[in-house]
mmCIF file with all atom_site columns, C-alpha atoms in Angstrom:
data_model
loop_
_atom_site.group_PDB
_atom_site.id
_atom_site.type_symbol
_atom_site.label_atom_id
_atom_site.label_alt_id
_atom_site.label_comp_id
_atom_site.label_asym_id
_atom_site.label_entity_id
_atom_site.label_seq_id
_atom_site.pdbx_PDB_ins_code
_atom_site.Cartn_x
_atom_site.Cartn_y
_atom_site.Cartn_z
_atom_site.occupancy
_atom_site.B_iso_or_equiv
_atom_site.pdbx_formal_charge
_atom_site.auth_seq_id
_atom_site.auth_comp_id
_atom_site.auth_asym_id
_atom_site.auth_atom_id
_atom_site.pdbx_PDB_model_num
ATOM 1  C CA . MET A 1 1  ? 0.000   0.000  0.000  1.00 0.00 ? 122 MET A CA 1
ATOM 2  C CA . LYS A 1 2  ? 1.178   3.520  -0.721 1.00 0.00 ? 123 LYS A CA 1
ATOM 3  C CA . ILE A 1 3  ? -0.147  6.940  0.242  1.00 0.00 ? 124 ILE A CA 1
ATOM 4  C CA . ILE A 1 4  ? -0.262  9.675  -2.398 1.00 0.00 ? 125 ILE A CA 1
ATOM 5  C CA . PHE A 1 5  ? -0.839  13.329 -1.465 1.00 0.00 ? 126 PHE A CA 1
ATOM 6  C CA . ASP A 1 6  ? -2.397  15.505 -4.186 1.00 0.00 ? 127 ASP A CA 1
ATOM 7  C CA . ARG A 1 7  ? -2.709  19.148 -3.183 1.00 0.00 ? 128 ARG A CA 1
ATOM 8  C CA . LYS A 1 8  ? -4.413  20.141 -6.455 1.00 0.00 ? 129 LYS A CA 1
ATOM 9  C CA . LYS A 1 9  ? -7.198  17.615 -5.827 1.00 0.00 ? 130 LYS A CA 1
ATOM 10 C CA . HIS A 1 10 ? -7.239  18.444 -2.084 1.00 0.00 ? 131 HIS A CA 1
ATOM 11 C CA . GLN A 1 11 ? -6.803  14.835 -1.017 1.00 0.00 ? 132 GLN A CA 1
ATOM 12 C CA . ALA A 1 12 ? -4.576  12.047 0.179  1.00 0.00 ? 133 ALA A CA 1
ATOM 13 C CA . CYS A 1 13 ? -5.259  8.602  -1.309 1.00 0.00 ? 134 CYS A CA 1
ATOM 14 C CA . ALA A 1 14 ? -4.251  5.117  -0.241 1.00 0.00 ? 135 ALA A CA 1
ATOM 15 C CA . LEU A 1 15 ? -3.494  2.857  -3.192 1.00 0.00 ? 136 LEU A CA 1
ATOM 16 C CA . GLU A 1 16 ? -3.182  -0.903 -3.351 1.00 0.00 ? 137 GLU A CA 1
ATOM 17 C CA . GLU A 1 17 ? -1.813  -1.961 -6.746 1.00 0.00 ? 138 GLU A CA 1
ATOM 18 C CA . ASP A 1 18 ? -3.070  1.309  -8.311 1.00 0.00 ? 139 ASP A CA 1
ATOM 19 C CA . ARG A 1 19 ? -6.573  0.802  -6.858 1.00 0.00 ? 140 ARG A CA 1
ATOM 20 C CA . VAL A 1 20 ? -7.863  3.521  -4.531 1.00 0.00 ? 141 VAL A CA 1
ATOM 21 C CA . ILE A 1 21 ? -8.667  1.880  -1.197 1.00 0.00 ? 142 ILE A CA 1
ATOM 22 C CA . GLY A 1 22 ? -8.925  5.017  0.933  1.00 0.00 ? 143 GLY A CA 1
ATOM 23 C CA . ILE A 1 23 ? -9.253  8.775  0.672  1.00 0.00 ? 144 ILE A CA 1
ATOM 24 C CA . CYS A 1 24 ? -8.991  11.819 2.909  1.00 0.00 ? 145 CYS A CA 1
ATOM 25 C CA . GLU A 1 25 ? -10.402 15.025 1.412  1.00 0.00 ? 146 GLU A CA 1
ATOM 26 C CA . PHE A 1 26 ? -9.920  18.588 2.599  1.00 0.00 ? 147 PHE A CA 1
ATOM 27 C CA . THR A 1 27 ? -10.832 22.135 1.654  1.00 0.00 ? 148 THR A CA 1
ATOM 28 C CA . ILE A 1 28 ? -8.537  25.140 1.753  1.00 0.00 ? 149 ILE A CA 1
ATOM 29 C CA . GLU A 1 29 ? -9.839  28.288 3.419  1.00 0.00 ? 150 GLU A CA 1
ATOM 30 C CA . LYS A 1 30 ? -7.166  31.017 3.578  1.00 0.00 ? 151 LYS A CA 1
ATOM 31 C CA . ASP A 1 31 ? -4.569  29.704 6.074  1.00 0.00 ? 152 ASP A CA 1
ATOM 32 C CA . THR A 1 32 ? -6.625  26.698 7.181  1.00 0.00 ? 153 THR A CA 1
ATOM 33 C CA . TRP A 1 33 ? -7.114  23.229 5.760  1.00 0.00 ? 154 TRP A CA 1
ATOM 34 C CA . ASN A 1 34 ? -10.400 21.604 6.779  1.00 0.00 ? 155 ASN A CA 1
ATOM 35 C CA . ILE A 1 35 ? -10.542 17.801 6.559  1.00 0.00 ? 156 ILE A CA 1
ATOM 36 C CA . ILE A 1 36 ? -14.089 17.107 5.413  1.00 0.00 ? 157 ILE A CA 1
ATOM 37 C CA . HIS A 1 37 ? -14.151 13.390 4.604  1.00 0.00 ? 158 HIS A CA 1
ATOM 38 C CA . THR A 1 38 ? -12.135 10.251 5.325  1.00 0.00 ? 159 THR A CA 1
ATOM 39 C CA . GLU A 1 39 ? -13.120 6.855  3.979  1.00 0.00 ? 160 GLU A CA 1
ATOM 40 C CA . VAL A 1 40 ? -11.480 3.438  3.584  1.00 0.00 ? 161 VAL A CA 1
ATOM 41 C CA . ASN A 1 41 ? -12.764 0.546  1.494  1.00 0.00 ? 162 ASN A CA 1
ATOM 42 C CA . GLU A 1 42 ? -14.607 -1.890 3.760  1.00 0.00 ? 163 GLU A CA 1
ATOM 43 C CA . SER A 1 43 ? -12.250 -4.789 3.063  1.00 0.00 ? 164 SER A CA 1
ATOM 44 C CA . PHE A 1 44 ? -9.242  -2.687 4.196  1.00 0.00 ? 165 PHE A CA 1
ATOM 45 C CA . GLN A 1 45 ? -10.721 -1.205 7.379  1.00 0.00 ? 166 GLN A CA 1
ATOM 46 C CA . GLY A 1 46 ? -9.109  -1.820 10.759 1.00 0.00 ? 167 GLY A CA 1
ATOM 47 C CA . GLN A 1 47 ? -5.545  -1.549 9.416  1.00 0.00 ? 168 GLN A CA 1
ATOM 48 C CA . GLY A 1 48 ? -4.869  2.076  10.385 1.00 0.00 ? 169 GLY A CA 1
ATOM 49 C CA . ILE A 1 49 ? -5.159  3.363  6.826  1.00 0.00 ? 170 ILE A CA 1
ATOM 50 C CA . ALA A 1 50 ? -7.585  6.169  7.698  1.00 0.00 ? 171 ALA A CA 1
ATOM 51 C CA . LYS A 1 51 ? -5.199  7.427  10.375 1.00 0.00 ? 172 LYS A CA 1
ATOM 52 C CA . GLU A 1 52 ? -2.282  7.370  7.926  1.00 0.00 ? 173 GLU A CA 1
ATOM 53 C CA . LEU A 1 53 ? -4.331  9.395  5.438  1.00 0.00 ? 174 LEU A CA 1
ATOM 54 C CA . VAL A 1 54 ? -5.272  12.025 8.026  1.00 0.00 ? 175 VAL A CA 1
ATOM 55 C CA . LEU A 1 55 ? -1.673  12.245 9.248  1.00 0.00 ? 176 LEU A CA 1
ATOM 56 C CA . GLU A 1 56 ? -0.483  12.714 5.654  1.00 0.00 ? 177 GLU A CA 1
ATOM 57 C CA . VAL A 1 57 ? -2.779  15.730 5.231  1.00 0.00 ? 178 VAL A CA 1
ATOM 58 C CA . ILE A 1 58 ? -1.620  17.147 8.589  1.00 0.00 ? 179 ILE A CA 1
ATOM 59 C CA . LYS A 1 59 ? 2.049   16.650 7.632  1.00 0.00 ? 180 LYS A CA 1
ATOM 60 C CA . ASN A 1 60 ? 1.603   18.502 4.338  1.00 0.00 ? 181 ASN A CA 1
ATOM 61 C CA . ALA A 1 61 ? -0.368  21.314 5.971  1.00 0.00 ? 182 ALA A CA 1
ATOM 62 C CA . LYS A 1 62 ? 2.471   21.822 8.464  1.00 0.00 ? 183 LYS A CA 1
ATOM 63 C CA . LYS A 1 63 ? 4.977   21.985 5.587  1.00 0.00 ? 184 LYS A CA 1
ATOM 64 C CA . GLU A 1 64 ? 2.945   24.884 4.199  1.00 0.00 ? 185 GLU A CA 1
ATOM 65 C CA . GLU A 1 65 ? 2.500   26.405 7.667  1.00 0.00 ? 186 GLU A CA 1
ATOM 66 C CA . LYS A 1 66 ? -1.291  25.982 7.543  1.00 0.00 ? 187 LYS A CA 1
ATOM 67 C CA . LYS A 1 67 ? -3.658  25.295 10.416 1.00 0.00 ? 188 LYS A CA 1
ATOM 68 C CA . VAL A 1 68 ? -5.694  22.068 10.261 1.00 0.00 ? 189 VAL A CA 1
ATOM 69 C CA . ILE A 1 69 ? -9.289  21.681 11.432 1.00 0.00 ? 190 ILE A CA 1
ATOM 70 C CA . ALA A 1 70 ? -11.760 18.877 10.778 1.00 0.00 ? 191 ALA A CA 1
ATOM 71 C CA . ASP A 1 71 ? -15.451 18.645 10.048 1.00 0.00 ? 192 ASP A CA 1
ATOM 72 C CA . CYS A 1 72 ? -14.854 14.908 9.544  1.00 0.00 ? 193 CYS A CA 1
ATOM 73 C CA . SER A 1 73 ? -15.538 13.253 12.912 1.00 0.00 ? 194 SER A CA 1
ATOM 74 C CA . TYR A 1 74 ? -12.745 10.678 12.497 1.00 0.00 ? 195 TYR A CA 1
ATOM 75 C CA . ALA A 1 75 ? -10.141 13.306 11.575 1.00 0.00 ? 196 ALA A CA 1
ATOM 76 C CA . LYS A 1 76 ? -11.322 15.452 14.498 1.00 0.00 ? 197 LYS A CA 1
ATOM 77 C CA . LYS A 1 77 ? -10.435 12.588 16.887 1.00 0.00 ? 198 LYS A CA 1
ATOM 78 C CA . ILE A 1 78 ? -6.956  12.305 15.357 1.00 0.00 ? 199 ILE A CA 1
ATOM 79 C CA . LEU A 1 79 ? -6.396  16.053 15.687 1.00 0.00 ? 200 LEU A CA 1
ATOM 80 C CA . GLU A 1 80 ? -7.425  15.939 19.337 1.00 0.00 ? 201 GLU A CA 1
ATOM 81 C CA . GLN A 1 81 ? -4.931  13.112 19.946 1.00 0.00 ? 202 GLN A CA 1
ATOM 82 C CA . LYS A 1 82 ? -2.177  15.027 18.147 1.00 0.00 ? 203 LYS A CA 1
ATOM 83 C CA . SER A 1 83 ? -2.724  18.083 20.346 1.00 0.00 ? 204 SER A CA 1
ATOM 84 C CA . ILE A 1 84 ? -2.225  15.902 23.430 1.00 0.00 ? 205 ILE A CA 1
ATOM 85 C CA . GLU A 1 85 ? 1.056   14.392 22.171 1.00 0.00 ? 206 GLU A CA 1
#
């Protein structure tokens, strides 16, 4: 599995043999990236892929010195954990 970040499409994708198995989508609002949706194919759930996707978006936002928020409930949990660490 590999994770691909695509800023132009506002998403991070998880690929398994060139098949999309997960996606994390975000919007850009001035200096803030808002994660709006995270989804993993049912047969790949429970492997931590969603978390990897969210962390990939966060990592790229930090590179661009952007703030990250989340309307996506799953991503919101990850952000809360990251603020504790």
